[in-house]
XYZ file of C-alpha atoms in Angstrom:
643
model
C -11.942 -1.778 -30.192
C -14.747 -3.834 -28.809
C -15.961 -6.615 -31.002
C -19.135 -6.737 -31.669
C -19.779 -10.433 -30.198
C -17.787 -12.615 -28.669
C -15.421 -14.782 -30.674
C -14.508 -18.389 -29.790
C -11.092 -17.390 -28.888
C -12.019 -14.866 -26.553
C -14.187 -17.653 -25.036
C -11.724 -19.956 -24.973
C -9.279 -17.600 -23.400
C -11.901 -16.751 -20.745
C -13.020 -20.441 -20.021
C -9.021 -21.117 -19.935
C -8.349 -18.700 -17.408
C -5.998 -16.336 -19.736
C -8.421 -14.076 -20.859
C -6.417 -11.306 -19.311
C -8.490 -8.471 -20.828
C -11.693 -9.860 -20.252
C -13.461 -6.561 -19.367
C -13.115 -5.912 -23.611
C -15.700 -8.516 -23.903
C -17.620 -8.543 -20.410
C -19.868 -5.972 -18.893
C -21.640 -3.274 -21.106
C -20.232 -1.457 -24.292
C -21.243 0.721 -26.492
C -20.291 -0.518 -29.538
C -21.697 -0.240 -33.434
C -22.843 -4.101 -34.991
C -23.988 -4.040 -38.305
C -23.991 0.000 -38.995
C -25.995 0.206 -35.988
C -25.108 2.094 -32.963
C -25.771 0.086 -30.115
C -24.994 -1.584 -26.663
C -23.585 -5.081 -25.804
C -24.011 -6.792 -22.713
C -22.072 -10.010 -21.532
C -21.799 -11.691 -18.527
C -20.922 -15.049 -17.302
C -23.274 -17.216 -15.748
C -22.716 -21.034 -15.676
C -25.188 -22.310 -13.586
C -28.101 -19.850 -14.738
C -30.990 -21.344 -16.743
C -32.173 -17.639 -18.036
C -30.768 -14.229 -18.058
C -32.791 -11.239 -19.034
C -31.589 -7.598 -18.783
C -33.462 -5.307 -16.845
C -32.601 -1.342 -16.504
C -33.797 2.299 -16.773
C -34.703 1.477 -20.351
C -37.248 -1.245 -19.937
C -39.035 -0.202 -16.989
C -36.884 -3.150 -15.307
C -38.972 -5.452 -16.676
C -36.888 -8.152 -18.990
C -39.366 -9.493 -21.124
C -38.135 -9.762 -24.711
C -34.556 -8.866 -22.877
C -33.207 -12.470 -23.027
C -29.407 -12.993 -23.250
C -28.200 -15.376 -25.816
C -25.838 -18.623 -24.208
C -23.253 -18.392 -26.793
C -20.946 -20.822 -24.671
C -21.911 -24.295 -23.072
C -19.743 -22.917 -19.724
C -22.175 -19.719 -19.151
C -21.221 -17.017 -21.518
C -24.390 -14.922 -22.204
C -24.665 -11.749 -24.062
C -27.253 -9.265 -25.965
C -27.037 -6.384 -28.165
C -29.172 -3.161 -27.307
C -29.708 -1.296 -30.783
C -29.547 1.790 -28.766
C -26.615 4.195 -27.157
C -27.736 3.195 -23.350
C -24.832 5.479 -21.618
C -25.783 6.906 -18.186
C -28.779 4.023 -18.133
C -28.985 1.900 -15.204
C -29.328 -2.122 -15.120
C -29.091 -5.292 -13.852
C -28.968 -8.926 -14.758
C -32.152 -10.706 -14.072
C -31.081 -14.069 -13.157
C -33.100 -17.532 -13.523
C -31.875 -20.085 -11.631
C -31.911 -24.169 -12.887
C -34.534 -24.506 -9.750
C -36.137 -21.123 -10.744
C -35.258 -18.874 -8.527
C -35.092 -15.446 -9.734
C -32.219 -12.928 -8.607
C -31.177 -9.535 -9.656
C -27.698 -9.036 -9.761
C -24.978 -5.817 -10.415
C -22.938 -6.385 -13.371
C -19.615 -8.252 -11.956
C -17.795 -6.258 -14.559
C -19.630 -2.914 -14.127
C -17.488 -0.268 -14.834
C -19.763 2.761 -12.665
C -22.294 1.890 -10.081
C -25.048 3.359 -8.168
C -24.132 5.511 -4.828
C -24.995 3.269 -1.756
C -27.510 2.226 -0.227
C -28.772 1.897 -4.248
C -26.759 -1.307 -6.114
C -27.576 -0.849 -10.171
C -24.808 -0.700 -12.186
C -24.519 1.988 -14.463
C -23.702 1.932 -18.605
C -20.298 4.075 -18.707
C -17.912 4.869 -21.071
C -14.471 4.726 -19.691
C -12.340 6.189 -22.581
C -12.233 9.774 -23.840
C -9.999 11.276 -20.419
C -7.030 12.832 -21.974
C -3.927 11.742 -19.540
C -1.177 14.149 -18.755
C 1.459 11.730 -17.484
C 3.794 11.126 -19.907
C 6.765 12.728 -17.779
C 5.809 10.334 -14.468
C 5.528 7.608 -16.769
C 8.923 8.127 -18.423
C 10.528 8.385 -15.394
C 8.716 5.418 -13.387
C 10.275 3.027 -16.522
C 14.024 4.940 -16.127
C 14.362 4.529 -12.463
C 14.757 1.142 -10.458
C 12.144 1.242 -7.358
C 14.849 -0.815 -5.388
C 17.606 1.879 -5.017
C 15.365 4.642 -4.738
C 13.579 6.413 -2.179
C 10.327 5.037 -1.151
C 8.027 6.500 1.670
C 4.248 5.781 1.398
C 1.368 7.725 2.542
C -1.211 5.277 3.303
C -5.237 6.707 2.855
C -8.280 6.370 3.416
C -10.269 8.805 1.394
C -13.852 9.185 3.091
C -11.756 10.098 6.401
C -8.552 11.775 5.769
C -11.147 14.978 5.348
C -14.984 15.486 5.653
C -16.946 18.396 5.116
C -18.903 19.924 7.859
C -22.496 18.285 7.280
C -20.238 14.895 6.851
C -20.288 14.729 3.061
C -17.261 13.118 1.493
C -14.724 15.326 0.007
C -14.895 14.689 -4.129
C -11.859 13.585 -6.058
C -11.613 16.757 -7.550
C -11.658 18.367 -3.937
C -9.413 15.890 -2.819
C -6.803 16.689 -5.789
C -7.050 19.886 -4.415
C -6.268 19.337 -0.819
C -4.301 16.320 -0.814
C -2.022 16.539 -3.321
C -0.724 19.546 -2.072
C -0.449 18.425 1.681
C 1.311 15.197 0.520
C 3.832 17.395 -1.601
C 4.407 19.325 1.698
C 4.727 16.350 3.715
C 7.688 14.552 1.553
C 5.631 11.403 0.898
C 6.798 9.776 -2.212
C 3.700 7.735 -2.703
C 0.026 7.562 -1.134
C -1.522 4.065 -0.958
C -5.520 4.059 -1.076
C -7.683 1.851 0.630
C -9.772 -0.126 -1.469
C -11.865 2.032 -4.293
C -13.730 -1.077 -5.876
C -17.367 -0.544 -5.176
C -18.354 -1.522 -1.794
C -21.691 -1.523 0.022
C -20.940 -0.594 3.613
C -18.642 2.440 4.474
C -17.321 0.805 7.312
C -15.558 -2.296 5.383
C -13.434 0.627 4.149
C -13.665 -0.953 0.426
C -12.010 -4.996 1.590
C -15.439 -6.103 1.134
C -16.228 -5.358 -2.523
C -19.065 -5.595 -5.170
C -17.670 -4.228 -8.104
C -14.546 -4.869 -9.074
C -14.237 -3.039 -12.226
C -16.079 -0.088 -10.610
C -14.546 2.797 -8.675
C -16.547 3.908 -5.747
C -19.122 6.408 -6.996
C -18.592 8.125 -3.334
C -15.984 10.323 -4.255
C -17.207 11.243 -8.066
C -17.266 9.394 -11.555
C -14.354 7.112 -12.932
C -13.019 9.961 -14.916
C -12.858 11.807 -11.567
C -10.272 9.209 -10.272
C -8.664 9.514 -13.427
C -7.691 12.963 -13.223
C -7.017 12.572 -9.242
C -4.170 9.839 -9.930
C -3.127 12.241 -13.375
C -2.818 15.099 -10.808
C -0.866 12.753 -8.468
C 1.371 11.884 -11.194
C 2.239 15.102 -12.422
C 3.410 15.944 -9.233
C 5.547 12.945 -8.915
C 3.355 11.363 -6.758
C 3.029 7.544 -7.429
C -0.181 5.846 -6.556
C -0.992 2.759 -4.795
C -4.169 0.799 -4.980
C -5.058 -1.242 -2.394
C -6.520 -4.694 -3.746
C -8.820 -7.769 -2.385
C -8.162 -10.451 -4.513
C -8.843 -12.908 -2.000
C -12.084 -12.771 -0.639
C -15.461 -10.389 -1.461
C -18.775 -9.464 0.523
C -22.082 -11.541 0.494
C -24.122 -8.758 -0.319
C -27.641 -10.106 -2.417
C -26.739 -8.061 -5.540
C -22.867 -9.084 -5.632
C -20.882 -11.689 -6.742
C -22.140 -14.052 -4.211
C -24.194 -17.306 -5.311
C -24.237 -15.191 -8.745
C -26.478 -17.529 -10.572
C -27.824 -19.288 -7.380
C -25.309 -21.643 -7.082
C -21.363 -21.421 -6.334
C -20.155 -19.084 -9.311
C -17.016 -16.806 -8.071
C -16.195 -19.023 -4.839
C -15.479 -22.447 -3.981
C -18.051 -24.865 -4.182
C -17.027 -26.789 -1.056
C -18.594 -24.595 2.109
C -15.496 -25.390 4.029
C -13.245 -23.444 1.399
C -15.760 -21.037 0.560
C -16.730 -19.078 3.963
C -14.241 -16.854 5.556
C -15.665 -16.912 8.636
C -13.011 -14.001 10.122
C -14.456 -11.557 7.946
C -18.030 -13.147 7.117
C -17.076 -12.791 3.522
C -16.608 -15.704 0.838
C -13.482 -16.445 -0.640
C -12.535 -16.591 -4.511
C -12.340 -19.963 -5.960
C -8.856 -19.175 -7.328
C -8.539 -22.753 -8.820
C -11.168 -21.801 -11.591
C -10.289 -20.477 -14.665
C -13.225 -17.916 -15.091
C -12.186 -16.240 -11.581
C -8.076 -16.271 -12.551
C -9.320 -14.342 -16.017
C -11.942 -12.107 -14.200
C -8.920 -11.304 -11.150
C -6.112 -10.604 -13.379
C -8.004 -8.981 -16.011
C -8.862 -6.771 -13.009
C -5.462 -5.605 -11.604
C -4.582 -5.238 -16.045
C -7.782 -2.856 -16.071
C -6.559 -0.984 -13.153
C -3.161 -0.139 -14.554
C -4.541 0.339 -17.907
C -7.537 2.585 -17.530
C -6.315 4.274 -13.855
C -2.573 3.969 -14.500
C -1.695 2.979 -11.024
C 1.561 2.427 -9.864
C 1.188 -0.746 -7.868
C -0.579 -3.139 -5.629
C -1.060 -3.927 -2.088
C -2.180 -7.272 -2.224
C -4.604 -7.729 0.730
C -4.245 -10.844 2.861
C -2.353 -13.026 1.041
C -1.754 -15.381 3.613
C -5.627 -15.692 3.784
C -5.231 -17.253 -0.131
C -2.118 -19.329 0.555
C -3.297 -21.501 3.049
C -6.847 -23.005 2.847
C -9.082 -21.319 5.524
C -11.272 -22.875 8.449
C -8.317 -25.372 9.053
C -6.148 -25.602 12.287
C -3.211 -26.726 10.613
C -1.534 -24.635 7.689
C -2.340 -26.709 4.553
C -1.107 -24.723 1.692
C -3.820 -23.992 -1.440
C -1.717 -24.727 -4.834
C -4.397 -23.063 -6.747
C -3.580 -19.816 -4.790
C 0.092 -19.982 -5.396
C -0.592 -20.883 -9.271
C -2.307 -17.704 -9.224
C -0.481 -15.351 -7.535
C 2.397 -16.394 -9.831
C 0.343 -15.875 -13.153
C -0.827 -12.776 -11.660
C 2.413 -11.255 -11.115
C 4.238 -12.570 -14.262
C 0.743 -10.894 -16.440
C 1.302 -7.808 -14.720
C 5.359 -7.220 -14.793
C 4.879 -8.596 -18.717
C 2.591 -5.462 -18.810
C 4.707 -3.161 -16.776
C 7.930 -3.726 -15.612
C 7.760 -1.162 -13.084
C 4.792 -1.618 -11.357
C 4.780 -2.008 -7.516
C 3.193 -5.562 -6.475
C 3.267 -5.462 -2.485
C 1.841 -8.612 -0.554
C 0.790 -8.292 2.398
C 1.372 -11.382 4.077
C 1.673 -12.270 7.887
C 3.313 -15.512 7.661
C 6.939 -16.763 6.634
C 6.155 -18.662 3.087
C 9.569 -18.423 1.853
C 10.256 -16.611 -1.751
C 7.473 -14.317 -1.908
C 9.779 -11.525 -3.579
C 11.547 -14.115 -5.598
C 10.970 -14.382 -9.415
C 8.364 -17.012 -10.303
C 10.995 -18.386 -12.683
C 12.927 -19.207 -9.315
C 10.027 -20.583 -7.964
C 9.097 -17.261 -5.876
C 5.687 -15.841 -5.907
C 6.524 -12.982 -7.718
C 5.911 -10.193 -6.186
C 8.482 -7.196 -5.709
C 7.867 -6.169 -1.908
C 6.488 -7.531 0.836
C 4.804 -5.955 4.319
C 7.561 -6.809 6.910
C 4.401 -7.541 9.606
C 7.445 -9.484 12.211
C 9.199 -5.908 12.126
C 6.157 -3.787 13.020
C 4.821 -6.247 15.559
C 8.058 -6.831 17.127
C 9.085 -3.011 17.461
C 5.646 -1.897 18.712
C 5.649 -4.893 21.643
C 8.916 -3.380 22.192
C 7.894 0.678 22.427
C 4.951 -0.421 24.320
C 7.080 -2.362 27.084
C 8.109 -0.253 30.546
C 11.736 1.597 29.113
C 12.975 -0.018 32.428
C 12.307 -3.529 31.325
C 13.170 -3.028 27.679
C 16.365 -4.597 28.468
C 14.794 -7.685 28.626
C 13.332 -7.474 25.328
C 16.202 -6.890 23.361
C 16.136 -9.285 20.747
C 12.932 -7.751 19.571
C 14.555 -5.010 18.128
C 17.600 -7.231 16.801
C 15.783 -9.944 15.410
C 14.882 -8.528 11.863
C 18.388 -7.920 10.895
C 18.523 -11.928 10.744
C 15.832 -12.082 8.012
C 15.448 -8.207 6.459
C 17.489 -9.418 3.286
C 15.333 -12.612 2.726
C 12.853 -10.470 0.795
C 12.240 -6.810 -0.262
C 10.786 -5.645 2.959
C 8.376 -2.798 3.433
C 7.746 -1.439 7.021
C 4.415 -1.058 7.363
C 2.778 1.010 10.544
C -0.656 0.985 8.546
C -4.309 1.543 9.574
C -4.421 -2.040 10.981
C -2.493 -0.930 13.797
C -4.355 1.850 15.029
C -7.996 0.899 14.920
C -10.251 -1.586 16.812
C -9.002 -0.453 20.399
C -5.483 -0.666 19.549
C -4.890 2.933 20.340
C -2.838 5.597 18.169
C 0.682 5.129 17.466
C 1.333 7.992 20.056
C -0.736 6.771 22.390
C 1.159 3.298 22.477
C 3.780 4.841 23.635
C 4.386 4.509 27.629
C 5.122 7.518 29.972
C 4.323 11.120 30.517
C 2.795 13.363 27.317
C 6.382 14.714 26.459
C 7.758 10.813 26.680
C 4.853 9.981 24.685
C 6.065 12.503 21.460
C 10.028 11.872 22.257
C 9.341 8.083 21.897
C 7.010 8.458 18.916
C 10.009 10.676 17.161
C 12.462 7.768 17.922
C 10.655 5.233 16.670
C 9.805 7.006 13.194
C 13.785 7.707 13.257
C 14.190 4.012 13.258
C 11.988 3.547 10.939
C 13.592 6.025 9.024
C 17.042 4.447 8.879
C 15.980 0.434 9.105
C 16.671 -1.313 5.912
C 13.735 -1.605 3.796
C 10.794 0.868 2.434
C 8.425 2.654 4.410
C 4.879 3.227 5.144
C 2.525 5.695 7.384
C -0.521 5.519 7.987
C -2.546 9.071 7.856
C -2.589 11.016 10.740
C 0.521 9.632 12.119
C 2.636 12.019 10.515
C 1.086 14.714 13.415
C 1.157 12.574 15.793
C -2.909 11.586 16.294
C -3.752 10.790 19.724
C -6.823 8.861 19.299
C -6.861 5.815 17.056
C -8.597 6.000 13.887
C -12.066 6.747 13.475
C -13.171 5.768 10.624
C -16.727 7.713 10.340
C -14.806 11.378 11.132
C -11.730 13.172 9.577
C -8.825 13.195 11.234
C -8.041 15.361 14.297
C -6.841 18.223 12.338
C -7.457 20.840 15.360
C -4.468 18.837 16.948
C -2.285 21.219 14.486
C -3.381 23.869 16.809
C -1.000 22.441 19.560
C 2.549 23.117 19.744
C 3.650 19.660 20.078
C 1.471 18.137 17.231
C 3.110 21.103 14.966
C 6.717 19.985 16.266
C 6.091 16.274 15.459
C 4.960 17.333 11.815
C 7.882 19.396 11.489
C 10.114 16.381 12.832
C 8.550 14.459 10.487
C 8.684 16.293 7.270
C 12.686 17.059 8.069
C 12.743 13.394 8.217
C 11.205 12.662 4.749
C 13.578 15.469 3.423
C 16.415 14.156 4.950
C 15.831 10.621 3.610
C 15.092 11.393 0.030
C 18.510 13.366 0.144
C 20.803 10.553 1.534
C 21.283 7.632 -0.553
C 22.645 5.301 2.161
C 19.036 5.495 3.588
C 17.638 3.658 0.453
C 20.332 2.582 -2.114
C 21.559 -0.217 -0.630
C 17.974 -1.448 1.168
C 17.972 -4.792 -0.087
C 21.608 -5.788 0.118
C 23.509 -6.590 3.360
C 26.282 -4.045 2.403
C 23.828 -1.338 3.324
C 23.845 -2.100 6.794
C 26.317 -2.817 9.665
C 25.841 -2.828 13.167
C 28.447 -0.975 15.747
C 26.931 -2.007 19.310
C 23.998 -4.540 18.855
C 24.691 -5.906 22.511
C 24.158 -2.585 25.043
C 20.698 -3.873 26.229
C 21.582 -2.698 29.855
C 21.088 0.796 28.335
C 18.721 0.069 25.397
C 21.395 1.401 23.019
C 21.895 0.441 19.605
C 24.179 1.885 17.047
C 24.825 1.046 13.555
C 25.671 2.225 9.777
C 23.926 2.942 7.019
C 25.872 3.029 3.493
C 24.980 4.018 0.219
C 26.720 2.303 -3.146
C 29.893 4.526 -2.820
C 32.141 3.160 -0.088
C 32.739 6.349 2.067
C 28.716 7.206 1.572
C 27.835 6.204 4.963
C 25.401 7.617 8.056
C 25.932 6.463 11.545
C 22.835 6.118 13.529
C 22.177 5.988 17.380
C 19.496 5.364 19.087
C 18.675 5.440 22.988
C 15.192 3.689 24.194
C 15.571 5.190 27.445
C 14.957 8.374 29.418
C 18.679 8.598 29.951
C 20.982 11.572 28.733
C 24.931 10.450 28.225
C 27.407 12.818 27.451
C 31.003 12.053 26.465
C 29.619 8.870 24.946
C 31.952 6.558 23.116
C 30.704 5.254 19.680
C 32.995 3.253 17.093
C 33.537 4.799 13.452
C 34.706 3.540 10.439
C 36.171 6.583 9.160
C 38.390 9.186 10.096
C 36.657 11.804 9.609
C 34.970 15.129 11.236
C 31.223 14.137 11.791
C 28.463 16.216 12.141
C 24.714 15.660 13.875
C 22.686 15.815 10.849
C 19.079 14.688 12.735
C 18.561 14.834 16.483
C 14.945 14.032 17.815
C 15.431 15.731 20.775
C 15.865 19.053 19.282
C 13.561 21.602 20.716
C 12.395 22.374 17.368
C 10.983 19.025 17.325
C 9.498 19.199 20.724
C 12.383 17.853 22.679
C 14.667 18.881 25.524
C 17.740 20.202 23.663
C 20.244 17.284 24.069
C 21.737 17.774 21.160
C 25.539 17.909 19.730
C 26.168 21.578 18.242
C 29.903 21.254 17.312
C 31.586 18.679 14.662
C 32.773 15.471 16.275
C 36.407 14.814 15.139
C 36.912 10.767 14.937
C 39.721 9.818 17.731
C 41.994 7.314 16.407
C 41.396 5.039 19.134
C 39.909 1.428 18.112
C 36.242 1.195 19.627
C 33.371 -1.028 19.089
C 35.579 -2.852 16.621
C 35.909 -0.203 14.594
C 38.915 1.444 13.937
C 38.206 5.280 15.300
C 35.305 6.522 17.614
C 33.464 9.874 18.280
C 32.758 11.224 21.631
C 28.896 12.371 21.667
C 25.784 13.488 24.016
C 23.110 10.487 23.761
C 19.709 11.960 23.441
C 17.084 10.735 26.071
C 14.327 8.579 24.129
C 16.292 9.764 21.177
C 17.913 9.266 17.749
C 21.113 10.907 16.685
C 21.875 10.684 12.770
C 25.756 11.691 11.993
C 27.250 12.217 8.811
C 31.055 12.592 8.009
C 31.425 16.524 6.947
C 31.884 17.232 3.228
C 33.321 20.493 2.027
C 30.827 23.108 0.301
C 29.303 22.507 -2.885
C 28.855 18.751 -2.593
C 25.501 18.371 -3.662
C 23.825 17.448 -7.209
C 21.249 19.772 -8.308
C 18.335 17.257 -6.829
C 20.027 17.726 -3.465
C 21.608 14.302 -3.030
C 24.688 13.925 -1.434
C 27.681 13.718 -3.741
C 31.026 11.788 -3.238
C 32.505 13.152 0.288
C 35.872 14.489 0.927
C 36.520 14.488 4.803
C 37.760 16.930 6.653
C 40.702 14.881 8.148
C 42.799 13.395 5.734
C 42.717 9.845 6.449
C 40.422 6.802 5.709
C 40.265 3.519 7.239
C 41.577 0.883 5.420
């Protein structure tokens, strides 16, 4: 229920930085006051001399529509005795120097389609959610020991209509959701959906943080899209940018003629890399605004998590040659995470942090920032550097593959191949691979296999699932015509098989964040660029053997040490002809030989495919799967186990 006017307590909490549902106070709300239905507007403009309301209901003339200042720190409000739902509006700000600006409402729930910039009075209530089963499941399961493979999407360029128009939220629900289900991803991550003026900012330079972009439909349409994702078992993560905002005249920048949402000091305020302004994270009202915004998306849109963009840009003061820590950012991020986890303990808070800041995913009561996941940018950069190296020279950068295991358990990591790696001339993942046409596909399959088997959760940007050859063209749709080509269809078949295999095998996710879940078999074979390791589940004998060959050489009768005396079957081989490979696979089961090798008590002899990954699992008797397809405790074909 929206109160008829701001209370002293609400105003106190807002100026204290702890009004975490400030969207119930600020913005435009249709309410009843003294028996009269009307619309209340409330805005924060601490430096303004006057504030007036203009809109389609008063011919954009603010005379006699003056807001009343109800706090010395600049909270202004007005009640119009009329239901103004659907009307356009802005605030006419008169600065202390007499200048006049027209500003969109920072707390608007809906906005005009660009290039128009007015806010729209919109009632967010009334959508009937049908995702109760999803919410119960989410609360019941710990994501840390569950599969998490994210499909990162830019809704404006996933698919487009023939005339270049965007798909609507309704159309995306009809097409995107079945596609994600078919591929096998567990979650989708949407590039920012806050209102933004420039398409090519991809939503990272926002003006309306409470306004779901009108490019694809109304806020209720977006609720429907997320609801349908949940009904199909797909989680929804929102890319979110609490660090900086765009400087368009109608937005947050110099809102009342002076720094309001941004730092007062120009050196701290200006973000020269992106041409934006940095939020003043030490200002209590800005903390109320931003932390409320996270709760807003959780409450009204049921989002399952946030990928928090550019954390490094917040943690360190900008425009400095040295890394000077920003204590305001640390306090803000800790309070943000404490607040959202109190609201929903199952939320995903994912830091996109490129630095080595310690304890990003540690709880705040242990001195951490309080996120529960962090993108592993180091792993991503090292692996792409390694893959772009000519195969004959990879032996000289062997450490690029091995280094990640020295720190992989220092945080809860997500391994990202995101949009940032396939744009601005960086080339697509497929086209980063050296060699011939066929070798590019082989190495990308190998890279995806290594992504799948390396500890940590996973993320892949759209188009990667079928081997898009060109880098991301953000003004066009994905190159769907590539499905007409055999190698791309086979690449997609491989990715779908990987995802199915991933979700069925607990060793690939159950101990992602524990050193007990991984063990090297052979980490030193730089000369041949072959790596072998074990992934383990919570049960001692629940294992997978992984062998990766990063050269185009084939090896027959290759010895690999194994820990269990069992018969092993090749479960996945990226070189299978079905996936576009040359067919160097291990058709027959491999019985472990009682002879130590690679420091293990037994070994198998196998064929190592060129530019390939092979995953072996101990064979089990029939009927040993749960109803969900996940493996039960195995019984081995050969009687004894290693002690």
